[in-house]
Short mmCIF file of C-alpha atoms in Angstrom, two decimals:
data_model
loop_
_atom_site.label_atom_id
_atom_site.label_comp_id
_atom_site.label_asym_id
_atom_site.label_seq_id
_atom_site.Cartn_x
_atom_site.Cartn_y
_atom_site.Cartn_z
CA MET N 1 0.00 0.00 0.00
CA SER N 2 1.22 3.53 -0.77
CA GLU N 3 1.73 6.05 2.07
CA PRO N 4 -1.58 6.09 4.02
CA LEU N 5 -3.60 9.30 3.99
CA LEU N 6 -5.36 8.32 7.17
CA SER N 7 -4.37 5.90 9.89
CA LEU N 8 -5.42 4.83 13.36
CA ALA N 9 -3.09 2.98 15.74
CA ASP N 10 -4.63 1.22 18.74
CA VAL N 11 -7.24 3.95 19.19
CA SER N 12 -9.95 4.03 21.85
CA LEU N 13 -12.75 6.53 21.45
CA GLY N 14 -15.68 7.36 23.66
CA TYR N 15 -17.69 9.90 25.56
CA GLY N 16 -16.33 10.73 29.00
CA GLU N 17 -14.12 7.92 30.25
CA LYS N 18 -16.21 5.11 28.78
CA PRO N 19 -14.87 3.81 25.45
CA VAL N 20 -17.31 3.08 22.63
CA LEU N 21 -14.52 1.77 20.43
CA SER N 22 -11.31 0.10 21.63
CA GLY N 23 -8.06 -1.02 20.02
CA VAL N 24 -8.92 0.32 16.57
CA SER N 25 -6.09 0.10 14.04
CA PHE N 26 -6.36 0.50 10.27
CA ALA N 27 -4.95 2.62 7.47
CA VAL N 28 -6.52 4.07 4.34
CA ALA N 29 -4.50 4.93 1.22
CA ARG N 30 -5.21 7.99 -0.93
CA GLY N 31 -8.09 7.34 -3.33
CA GLU N 32 -9.53 4.31 -1.54
CA PHE N 33 -13.27 3.79 -1.01
CA VAL N 34 -13.91 2.26 2.41
CA GLY N 35 -17.35 1.09 3.54
CA ILE N 36 -17.91 1.15 7.32
CA PHE N 37 -20.48 -1.27 8.70
CA GLY N 38 -21.74 -2.45 12.03
CA PRO N 39 -24.96 -2.60 14.04
CA ASN N 40 -26.43 0.38 15.89
CA GLY N 41 -24.13 1.53 18.67
CA SER N 42 -21.10 -0.22 17.17
CA GLY N 43 -19.14 3.05 17.04
CA LYS N 44 -19.38 4.01 13.33
CA SER N 45 -20.31 7.66 13.86
CA THR N 46 -17.97 7.87 16.86
CA LEU N 47 -15.12 6.77 14.60
CA LEU N 48 -15.88 9.55 12.09
CA LYS N 49 -15.98 12.11 14.92
CA GLY N 50 -12.56 10.88 16.07
CA ILE N 51 -11.11 11.25 12.56
CA LEU N 52 -12.51 14.80 12.41
CA GLY N 53 -10.94 15.67 15.76
CA LEU N 54 -14.38 16.33 17.28
CA LEU N 55 -13.64 13.61 19.80
CA ALA N 56 -10.16 13.23 21.29
CA PRO N 57 -8.91 9.62 21.46
CA LEU N 58 -8.84 8.14 24.97
CA GLU N 59 -5.85 6.11 23.81
CA GLY N 60 -3.80 5.63 20.66
CA GLU N 61 -3.04 7.86 17.71
CA ILE N 62 -5.15 9.12 14.81
CA GLU N 63 -3.24 10.59 11.88
CA VAL N 64 -4.75 12.38 8.88
CA ALA N 65 -2.40 13.73 6.18
CA GLY N 66 0.42 14.06 8.70
CA TYR N 67 -1.69 15.74 11.43
CA LYS N 68 -1.98 13.75 14.67
CA ASN N 69 -4.55 13.77 17.51
CA ARG N 70 -4.73 17.40 18.77
CA GLU N 71 -3.54 18.70 15.39
CA LEU N 72 -6.48 17.06 13.62
CA VAL N 73 -8.36 20.37 13.74
CA ARG N 74 -5.95 21.52 11.02
CA ALA N 75 -6.76 18.51 8.86
CA ARG N 76 -10.45 19.45 8.74
CA ARG N 77 -9.88 21.66 5.68
CA LEU N 78 -8.91 18.47 3.80
CA ILE N 79 -12.13 16.72 4.78
CA GLY N 80 -15.66 17.06 3.45
CA TYR N 81 -18.15 15.73 6.00
CA CYS N 82 -21.81 14.77 5.70
CA PRO N 83 -23.20 14.16 9.19
CA GLN N 84 -26.08 11.83 9.89
CA GLN N 85 -29.63 13.20 9.67
CA GLU N 86 -29.29 16.96 9.76
CA ASN N 87 -32.66 18.55 10.27
CA PRO N 88 -32.45 22.32 10.14
CA GLY N 89 -36.23 22.75 10.34
CA GLY N 90 -37.58 25.86 8.67
CA PHE N 91 -34.25 27.65 8.27
CA PRO N 92 -34.76 30.02 5.34
CA ALA N 93 -31.96 29.30 2.88
CA THR N 94 -31.69 28.28 -0.74
CA ALA N 95 -29.75 25.19 -1.81
CA LEU N 96 -26.96 27.48 -3.07
CA GLU N 97 -26.69 29.22 0.32
CA VAL N 98 -26.46 25.86 2.09
CA VAL N 99 -23.60 24.81 -0.20
CA LEU N 100 -21.83 28.14 0.38
CA MET N 101 -21.70 27.30 4.09
CA GLY N 102 -19.11 24.66 3.20
CA LEU N 103 -16.74 27.53 2.30
CA TYR N 104 -17.24 29.62 5.43
CA ALA N 105 -14.37 28.11 7.44
CA LYS N 106 -12.01 28.51 4.47
CA LEU N 107 -13.12 32.13 4.00
CA GLY N 108 -12.08 32.99 7.55
CA TRP N 109 -13.53 35.54 9.97
CA PHE N 110 -15.30 38.70 8.78
CA ARG N 111 -15.23 37.83 5.06
CA ARG N 112 -18.37 37.35 3.02
CA PRO N 113 -18.65 34.95 0.07
CA GLY N 114 -18.22 36.69 -3.29
CA ARG N 115 -18.91 35.91 -6.94
CA ASP N 116 -16.14 33.30 -7.19
CA HIS N 117 -17.48 31.47 -4.16
CA ARG N 118 -20.97 31.44 -5.66
CA ARG N 119 -19.51 29.98 -8.86
CA GLN N 120 -17.74 27.28 -6.81
CA ALA N 121 -21.01 26.49 -5.02
CA ARG N 122 -22.86 26.23 -8.36
CA GLU N 123 -20.17 23.87 -9.65
CA ALA N 124 -20.55 21.69 -6.54
CA LEU N 125 -24.32 21.59 -7.09
CA GLU N 126 -23.69 20.65 -10.73
CA ALA N 127 -21.38 17.83 -9.62
CA VAL N 128 -24.25 16.26 -7.66
CA GLY N 129 -26.87 16.95 -10.34
CA MET N 130 -28.64 19.71 -8.42
CA GLU N 131 -27.69 22.82 -10.42
CA GLU N 132 -31.28 23.53 -11.44
CA TYR N 133 -32.32 23.66 -7.76
CA ALA N 134 -29.73 26.28 -6.75
CA GLU N 135 -32.32 28.95 -5.99
CA HIS N 136 -34.92 26.58 -4.52
CA LEU N 137 -35.62 26.79 -0.81
CA PHE N 138 -33.78 24.00 0.98
CA ALA N 139 -36.80 23.33 3.21
CA GLU N 140 -38.89 22.56 0.12
CA LEU N 141 -36.53 19.90 -1.29
CA SER N 142 -37.15 16.16 -0.98
CA GLY N 143 -35.03 14.00 1.35
CA GLY N 144 -32.87 12.73 -1.52
CA GLN N 145 -32.35 16.23 -2.92
CA ARG N 146 -31.34 17.50 0.52
CA GLN N 147 -28.76 14.74 0.83
CA ARG N 148 -27.33 15.79 -2.53
CA VAL N 149 -27.13 19.39 -1.33
CA PHE N 150 -25.25 18.20 1.78
CA LEU N 151 -22.94 16.24 -0.49
CA ALA N 152 -22.34 19.40 -2.54
CA ARG N 153 -21.61 21.31 0.69
CA ALA N 154 -19.05 18.65 1.64
CA LEU N 155 -17.46 18.90 -1.82
CA VAL N 156 -17.40 22.66 -2.32
CA ALA N 157 -14.12 23.28 -0.48
CA ASP N 158 -12.41 20.69 -2.72
CA PRO N 159 -11.54 18.13 -0.02
CA ALA N 160 -9.19 15.16 -0.39
CA ILE N 161 -11.29 12.98 1.90
CA LEU N 162 -15.06 12.52 2.08
CA LEU N 163 -16.55 11.26 5.35
CA LEU N 164 -20.16 10.26 4.78
CA ASP N 165 -22.33 9.19 7.70
CA GLU N 166 -25.25 7.25 6.22
CA PRO N 167 -25.86 9.63 3.32
CA THR N 168 -28.62 7.39 1.97
CA ALA N 169 -30.54 6.96 5.22
CA ALA N 170 -34.19 8.06 5.23
CA VAL N 171 -34.46 8.39 1.43
CA ASP N 172 -36.33 6.12 -0.98
CA ILE N 173 -34.63 3.28 -2.87
CA ALA N 174 -34.41 5.15 -6.19
CA ALA N 175 -32.83 8.18 -4.48
CA GLN N 176 -30.43 5.86 -2.59
CA ALA N 177 -29.19 4.30 -5.84
CA SER N 178 -28.85 7.67 -7.51
CA ILE N 179 -26.90 9.21 -4.60
CA LEU N 180 -24.60 6.20 -4.54
CA VAL N 181 -23.91 6.48 -8.29
CA THR N 182 -23.00 10.15 -7.74
CA ILE N 183 -20.62 9.28 -4.88
CA GLU N 184 -18.97 6.54 -6.96
CA ARG N 185 -18.50 8.95 -9.87
CA LEU N 186 -16.99 11.64 -7.63
CA HIS N 187 -14.65 9.08 -6.11
CA ARG N 188 -13.54 7.92 -9.56
CA GLU N 189 -13.28 11.31 -11.28
CA ARG N 190 -11.71 13.30 -8.47
CA GLY N 191 -9.63 10.55 -6.89
CA LEU N 192 -11.35 11.24 -3.58
CA THR N 193 -10.71 9.06 -0.57
CA VAL N 194 -14.15 8.04 0.69
CA LEU N 195 -15.13 6.63 4.06
CA MET N 196 -18.83 5.89 4.01
CA VAL N 197 -20.91 4.60 6.90
CA SER N 198 -23.92 2.56 5.86
CA HIS N 199 -26.34 0.05 7.29
CA ASP N 200 -26.88 -1.59 3.95
CA ILE N 201 -23.84 -3.69 3.08
CA ASN N 202 -25.25 -4.89 -0.24
CA GLU N 203 -25.95 -1.34 -1.35
CA ILE N 204 -22.31 -0.27 -1.42
CA VAL N 205 -20.25 -3.46 -1.43
CA HIS N 206 -19.64 -3.08 -5.20
CA SER N 207 -18.15 0.39 -4.71
CA CYS N 208 -15.85 -0.46 -1.82
CA GLN N 209 -12.21 -1.43 -2.19
CA LYS N 210 -12.18 -2.11 1.53
CA ILE N 211 -14.66 -2.87 4.25
CA LEU N 212 -14.31 -1.92 7.90
CA LEU N 213 -16.55 -4.07 10.06
CA LEU N 214 -17.03 -2.62 13.54
CA HIS N 215 -18.49 -3.88 16.76
CA ARG N 216 -16.99 -1.83 19.61
CA GLY N 217 -13.68 -2.49 17.88
CA VAL N 218 -12.47 -3.74 14.51
CA VAL N 219 -13.92 -7.15 13.63
CA GLY N 220 -12.43 -7.11 10.14
CA TYR N 221 -10.69 -4.74 7.73
CA GLY N 222 -9.69 -5.45 4.16
CA PRO N 223 -11.15 -6.35 0.75
CA PRO N 224 -14.89 -7.21 0.86
CA ALA N 225 -14.38 -10.93 0.17
CA ALA N 226 -11.92 -11.24 3.05
CA VAL N 227 -14.02 -9.33 5.58
CA LEU N 228 -17.60 -10.29 4.75
CA THR N 229 -17.25 -13.86 5.92
CA LEU N 230 -19.93 -15.77 7.74
CA SER N 231 -17.89 -15.94 10.95
CA ASN N 232 -17.12 -12.18 10.97
CA LEU N 233 -20.72 -11.25 10.23
CA GLN N 234 -22.08 -13.61 12.88
CA LYS N 235 -19.76 -11.97 15.45
CA VAL N 236 -21.40 -8.65 14.61
CA TYR N 237 -25.00 -9.41 13.69
CA GLY N 238 -25.61 -12.73 15.48
CA PRO N 239 -26.32 -16.21 14.09
CA ARG N 240 -29.11 -15.33 11.64
CA VAL N 241 -26.81 -14.20 8.86
CA LEU N 242 -26.33 -15.69 5.43
CA VAL N 243 -23.58 -14.78 2.96
CA TYR N 244 -23.82 -15.64 -0.71
CA GLN N 245 -21.70 -14.77 -3.73
CA HIS N 246 -23.19 -12.89 -6.68
CA HIS N 247 -21.03 -11.85 -9.66
CA GLY N 248 -17.96 -12.29 -7.53
CA HIS N 249 -19.20 -10.04 -4.69
CA PRO N 250 -20.31 -11.23 -1.27
CA HIS N 251 -23.91 -10.35 -0.41
CA VAL N 252 -25.37 -10.50 3.05
CA LEU N 253 -28.84 -11.48 4.21
CA VAL N 254 -30.03 -11.18 7.79
CA GLY N 255 -33.22 -12.93 8.90
CA ASP N 256 -34.89 -16.12 10.05
CA PHE N 257 -34.07 -18.47 7.14
CA ASP N 258 -35.60 -21.58 8.74
CA ALA N 259 -39.06 -20.03 8.95
CA MET P 1 -51.05 63.72 17.75
CA LEU P 2 -47.30 64.12 17.55
CA GLU P 3 -47.30 67.19 19.78
CA PHE P 4 -46.28 65.15 22.74
CA LEU P 5 -42.96 64.46 21.04
CA SER P 6 -41.99 68.03 21.93
CA TYR P 7 -41.43 66.64 25.44
CA SER P 8 -37.95 65.25 25.93
CA PHE P 9 -39.22 62.21 27.89
CA ALA P 10 -41.40 61.26 24.89
CA ARG P 11 -38.52 61.63 22.44
CA ARG P 12 -36.33 59.49 24.68
CA GLY P 13 -39.06 56.87 24.86
CA LEU P 14 -39.42 56.81 21.07
CA LEU P 15 -35.67 56.50 20.51
CA ALA P 16 -35.53 53.69 23.08
CA ALA P 17 -38.45 51.93 21.34
CA VAL P 18 -36.58 51.97 18.00
CA ALA P 19 -33.37 50.56 19.52
CA VAL P 20 -35.10 47.94 21.63
CA GLY P 21 -37.46 46.81 18.86
CA GLY P 22 -34.62 46.50 16.35
CA THR P 23 -32.18 44.70 18.66
CA CYS P 24 -34.67 42.25 20.14
CA SER P 25 -35.98 41.22 16.75
CA LEU P 26 -32.48 40.95 15.25
CA LEU P 27 -31.33 38.58 17.95
CA GLY P 28 -34.75 36.95 17.94
CA VAL P 29 -34.05 35.51 14.50
CA PHE P 30 -31.34 33.27 15.97
CA VAL P 31 -33.36 32.63 19.14
CA VAL P 32 -36.26 31.30 17.03
CA LEU P 33 -34.15 29.30 14.58
CA ARG P 34 -32.14 27.68 17.40
CA GLY P 35 -35.18 27.10 19.62
CA MET P 36 -33.67 29.20 22.45
CA SER P 37 -36.79 31.07 23.55
CA TYR P 38 -37.07 29.06 26.78
CA LEU P 39 -33.49 30.05 27.62
CA GLY P 40 -34.51 33.65 26.89
CA THR P 41 -37.34 33.41 29.43
CA GLY P 42 -34.91 31.98 31.97
CA ILE P 43 -32.36 34.74 31.39
CA ALA P 44 -35.13 37.34 31.73
CA HIS P 45 -36.06 35.90 35.15
CA GLY P 46 -32.39 35.98 36.10
CA SER P 47 -32.14 39.62 35.08
CA LEU P 48 -35.20 40.47 37.20
CA ALA P 49 -33.49 38.96 40.24
CA GLY P 50 -30.51 41.18 39.37
CA VAL P 51 -32.72 44.27 39.18
CA ALA P 52 -34.19 43.47 42.59
CA LEU P 53 -30.72 42.97 44.06
CA GLY P 54 -29.54 46.28 42.58
CA LEU P 55 -32.55 48.17 43.94
CA LEU P 56 -32.20 46.59 47.36
CA TRP P 57 -28.47 47.30 47.67
CA GLY P 58 -28.64 50.70 46.01
CA TRP P 59 -26.49 49.58 43.09
CA ASN P 60 -27.12 50.33 39.42
CA PRO P 61 -29.95 47.88 38.54
CA THR P 62 -28.91 47.75 34.87
CA LEU P 63 -25.46 46.51 35.83
CA THR P 64 -26.73 44.02 38.41
CA SER P 65 -29.40 42.72 36.00
CA PHE P 66 -26.76 42.15 33.31
CA LEU P 67 -24.49 40.33 35.76
CA ALA P 68 -27.40 38.21 37.00
CA ALA P 69 -28.48 37.38 33.43
CA LEU P 70 -24.94 36.39 32.54
CA THR P 71 -24.59 34.27 35.70
CA MET P 72 -27.84 32.54 34.78
CA ALA P 73 -26.58 31.83 31.25
CA VAL P 74 -23.24 30.45 32.52
CA LEU P 75 -25.01 28.30 35.13
CA VAL P 76 -27.36 26.84 32.51
CA GLU P 77 -24.43 26.12 30.20
CA TYR P 78 -22.47 24.50 33.04
CA LEU P 79 -25.38 22.36 34.28
CA GLY P 80 -26.37 21.36 30.75
CA ARG P 81 -22.87 20.20 29.87
CA SER P 82 -21.50 18.79 33.11
CA SER P 83 -24.51 16.88 34.39
CA GLU P 84 -26.89 14.28 33.04
CA LEU P 85 -29.57 16.98 32.79
CA ARG P 86 -31.00 17.88 29.41
CA MET P 87 -30.57 21.53 28.50
CA ASP P 88 -34.27 22.34 29.01
CA ALA P 89 -34.20 20.76 32.48
CA ALA P 90 -31.05 22.74 33.33
CA ILE P 91 -32.83 25.93 32.25
CA GLY P 92 -35.85 24.93 34.35
CA VAL P 93 -33.72 24.50 37.49
CA VAL P 94 -31.86 27.82 37.13
CA PHE P 95 -35.01 29.62 35.94
CA SER P 96 -36.88 28.53 39.10
CA LEU P 97 -34.01 29.63 41.33
CA ALA P 98 -33.83 33.04 39.63
CA LEU P 99 -37.59 33.63 39.79
CA ALA P 100 -37.80 32.56 43.43
CA LEU P 101 -34.96 34.95 44.30
CA ALA P 102 -36.59 37.75 42.29
CA ILE P 103 -39.94 37.27 44.10
CA LEU P 104 -38.22 37.12 47.48
CA LEU P 105 -36.23 40.30 46.86
CA MET P 106 -39.14 42.13 45.22
CA GLY P 107 -41.25 41.31 48.27
CA ARG P 108 -38.70 43.13 50.43
CA ILE P 109 -38.70 46.18 48.18
CA GLY P 110 -42.49 46.33 47.74
CA ALA P 111 -44.49 47.11 44.57
CA THR P 112 -42.88 50.46 43.76
CA SER P 113 -43.33 52.10 40.33
CA THR P 114 -39.67 51.27 39.54
CA VAL P 115 -40.28 47.58 40.17
CA MET P 116 -43.48 47.71 38.09
CA GLY P 117 -41.54 49.44 35.31
CA TYR P 118 -39.08 46.56 35.14
CA LEU P 119 -41.88 44.00 35.25
CA PHE P 120 -44.21 45.53 32.65
CA GLY P 121 -42.05 48.07 30.83
CA ASN P 122 -42.41 51.83 30.66
CA LEU P 123 -40.76 53.67 27.79
CA LEU P 124 -41.89 57.05 29.07
CA THR P 125 -39.64 56.87 32.11
CA VAL P 126 -36.40 56.10 30.25
CA GLU P 127 -33.72 58.51 31.41
CA GLU P 128 -30.97 60.14 29.33
CA ARG P 129 -28.27 57.87 30.76
CA GLU P 130 -30.40 54.77 30.17
CA LEU P 131 -31.05 55.82 26.59
CA LEU P 132 -27.31 56.06 26.00
CA PHE P 133 -26.86 52.58 27.45
CA ILE P 134 -29.72 51.18 25.34
CA TRP P 135 -28.28 52.60 22.10
CA GLY P 136 -24.72 51.63 23.02
CA ALA P 137 -25.74 48.06 23.79
CA ALA P 138 -27.92 47.91 20.66
CA LEU P 139 -25.01 49.00 18.46
CA LEU P 140 -22.74 46.46 20.16
CA VAL P 141 -25.20 43.63 19.44
CA LEU P 142 -25.62 44.82 15.85
CA VAL P 143 -21.87 44.97 15.19
CA VAL P 144 -21.17 41.54 16.74
CA ILE P 145 -23.99 39.90 14.75
CA TRP P 146 -22.81 41.60 11.56
CA LEU P 147 -19.20 40.46 12.13
CA PHE P 148 -20.11 36.83 12.85
CA PHE P 149 -23.22 36.59 10.71
CA LYS P 150 -22.07 33.75 8.46
CA GLU P 151 -20.69 31.74 11.39
CA PHE P 152 -23.91 32.20 13.38
CA ALA P 153 -25.84 31.14 10.28
CA PHE P 154 -23.83 27.93 9.74
CA THR P 155 -23.81 26.93 13.42
CA THR P 156 -27.56 27.52 13.57
CA PHE P 157 -28.28 25.57 10.40
CA ALA P 158 -26.04 22.57 11.07
CA PRO P 159 -23.96 22.73 14.27
CA GLU P 160 -22.17 19.41 13.79
CA ALA P 161 -21.21 20.09 10.18
CA ALA P 162 -20.09 23.61 11.15
CA GLU P 163 -17.84 22.28 13.90
CA ALA P 164 -16.46 19.61 11.59
CA ALA P 165 -15.66 22.33 9.06
CA GLY P 166 -13.60 24.15 11.69
CA ILE P 167 -16.10 26.76 12.97
CA PRO P 168 -15.80 27.06 16.79
CA THR P 169 -19.43 26.22 17.54
CA ARG P 170 -19.36 26.30 21.35
CA PRO P 171 -17.74 29.73 21.81
CA LEU P 172 -20.10 31.16 19.19
CA SER P 173 -23.08 29.62 20.93
CA PHE P 174 -21.95 31.15 24.23
CA LEU P 175 -21.40 34.51 22.51
CA LEU P 176 -24.98 34.38 21.30
CA THR P 177 -26.15 33.71 24.87
CA VAL P 178 -24.15 36.72 26.11
CA LEU P 179 -25.74 38.86 23.38
CA MET P 180 -29.12 37.59 24.49
CA SER P 181 -28.35 38.65 28.08
CA VAL P 182 -27.31 42.13 26.88
CA THR P 183 -30.44 42.45 24.74
CA ILE P 184 -32.77 41.35 27.52
CA VAL P 185 -31.25 43.85 29.93
CA LEU P 186 -31.49 46.70 27.43
CA ALA P 187 -35.13 45.80 26.71
CA LEU P 188 -36.23 45.49 30.34
CA ARG P 189 -37.20 49.15 30.71
CA ALA P 190 -39.11 49.14 27.43
CA VAL P 191 -41.16 45.96 27.48
CA GLY P 192 -40.57 44.59 30.95
CA GLU P 193 -39.32 41.23 32.14
CA LEU P 194 -42.61 39.44 31.52
CA LEU P 195 -42.81 40.29 27.82
CA VAL P 196 -39.21 40.71 26.71
CA VAL P 197 -39.12 37.29 25.07
CA ALA P 198 -42.27 38.17 23.10
CA LEU P 199 -40.38 41.04 21.46
CA MET P 200 -37.64 38.60 20.49
CA VAL P 201 -39.78 35.73 19.33
CA LEU P 202 -42.79 37.30 17.62
CA PRO P 203 -41.09 39.41 14.89
CA ALA P 204 -38.82 36.48 14.01
CA ALA P 205 -41.74 34.04 14.02
CA VAL P 206 -43.63 36.27 11.58
CA ALA P 207 -40.51 36.79 9.44
CA ARG P 208 -39.91 33.05 9.21
CA GLN P 209 -43.31 32.65 7.59
CA VAL P 210 -42.49 35.05 4.78
CA ALA P 211 -38.71 35.00 4.31
CA ARG P 212 -36.76 33.11 1.65
CA SER P 213 -33.32 33.80 3.04
CA LEU P 214 -31.71 34.46 6.42
CA THR P 215 -30.93 38.05 5.39
CA GLY P 216 -34.55 38.50 4.31
CA MET P 217 -35.72 37.08 7.63
CA VAL P 218 -33.44 39.45 9.57
CA LEU P 219 -34.55 42.53 7.60
CA PHE P 220 -38.23 41.65 7.87
CA ALA P 221 -38.01 40.87 11.59
CA VAL P 222 -36.09 44.06 12.40
CA GLY P 223 -38.49 46.18 10.31
CA LEU P 224 -41.48 44.64 12.04
CA GLY P 225 -39.89 44.85 15.49
CA VAL P 226 -39.12 48.56 15.10
CA LEU P 227 -42.55 49.33 13.62
CA ALA P 228 -44.40 47.44 16.35
CA SER P 229 -42.30 49.07 19.09
CA VAL P 230 -42.99 52.56 17.73
CA LEU P 231 -46.71 51.82 17.32
CA GLY P 232 -46.82 50.23 20.76
CA PHE P 233 -45.07 53.28 22.20
CA PHE P 234 -47.75 55.65 20.81
CA LEU P 235 -50.52 53.32 21.98
CA ALA P 236 -49.00 53.15 25.46
CA PHE P 237 -48.97 56.93 25.61
CA PHE P 238 -52.53 57.46 24.39
CA LEU P 239 -54.03 54.56 26.35
CA ASP P 240 -51.91 55.29 29.43
CA ALA P 241 -50.90 51.63 29.45
CA PRO P 242 -47.58 49.79 30.03
CA SER P 243 -45.57 49.79 26.78
CA GLY P 244 -44.69 46.08 27.11
CA ALA P 245 -48.33 45.14 26.74
CA THR P 246 -49.10 47.45 23.81
CA ILE P 247 -45.98 46.45 21.84
CA THR P 248 -46.73 42.77 22.41
CA LEU P 249 -50.36 43.16 21.32
CA VAL P 250 -49.30 44.88 18.09
CA LEU P 251 -46.89 42.01 17.40
CA VAL P 252 -49.48 39.34 18.16
CA GLY P 253 -51.80 41.13 15.70
CA ALA P 254 -49.05 41.01 13.04
CA PHE P 255 -48.46 37.33 13.79
CA PHE P 256 -52.09 36.43 13.09
CA LEU P 257 -52.12 38.70 10.04
CA PHE P 258 -49.21 36.80 8.51
CA LEU P 259 -50.17 33.36 9.82
CA GLY P 260 -49.92 30.87 6.98
CA GLY P 261 -47.73 33.18 4.90
CA THR P 262 -45.70 31.24 2.36
CA PRO P 263 -41.99 31.71 1.85
CA GLY P 264 -41.26 33.67 -1.30
CA ARG P 265 -41.58 37.31 -0.41
CA ALA P 266 -38.68 38.62 1.64
CA ARG P 267 -35.47 37.72 -0.15
#
């Protein structure tokens, strides 16, 4: 593997003194697409917060593009982040204004976005297929369209890494597929490093070069075929798991198969 | 009708109404969008306890009310973050303490016109020195909001994404609470402790129904807040009523007038 862009060495993360994740070690090379899976409460979102420096590690070392632990704040300009389930209620803003917010930290204090920034924001909306909605009120967009706007906001500052926390949650199946195609294209065309949390393994297994399977620690990390094994999945999701191969990719079913 | 403006006390009252109406509604935009109106009520109770303390000890009640409001805000922040309490429960605890203290201290002072003025508002008794404080504080709030407008906007819209992008969300949130304390104290003489939150919430609530952008919402809310305060001031004079009540009634009227308004007007 080439020089990793992001690495964790024996990291514990948690809230207060209680760790949610322990002994986490893995490394991601530039341009890789990593899918992060695990049941509710397995530490997926906590891991992303640790990488962003929003949560200091209780133990171990997190490194992003040469910045370690306390310095991670400085690595944030390299990262585009889509948090889980943002619900800004009736905030009056157009899609373009929401995307512009992604440039605010880069702009610095006391500066207002200008014409160039608006052009950048329009380009980001174009990249996610939302250019025609630039002047639409964000509150009036559908769930899938909102997710695309968030994706554009994460992209607008031209990041090297995309951290996506369930970007397809709470949208319909057609919108899920369409958002995923957009993420895959951005990954391919821009050489972005993508870490994407999802509950639906089958949805993104085709896009992932690596899978990180979490359950309060790392259960498996590597190529999908090596990680999505019956024994690994049963450790995480319990005994009612079935793995089958389809076109060379492992697919996972969870349910009561004897019924 | 405008003859009474030849009196200096009336001119002072009018100028105070403009500053208070504008500042409360400006800050009210963020109070409404962040769902902080309950905190506003709590801070107002805290400031009343401060007024009572100032009157009892013979200190400047404006200063003591600001210090009490700030203490209340810090205490809520501390309890909300360091204990298992939810933020609304933390506000409830501190709010009750502040109100109980205010009632206790007010009971010692008795129902003087000064105390009533702080409770219900009286623009016609604003003194020269108070007017200077009101305008100074109003300009301070305006400048701070103007300087940090985009950061306040992002942290209000999506706090987690803003923090992840490198915007210091917590200090900005605390700054907004301090501004709220300043605004409540400057508005006490105009609308009174009981209705100060109404002057923050109502213009912004109306503006949210008609605005298409945050700037549009701010401009609409400030315009409405100033207009309602001036109208309420004249009504208070002619009806010989407390200005807090008349300003609030004008705003409630505007709220029902615009109820159901669709976004698409104020850009």
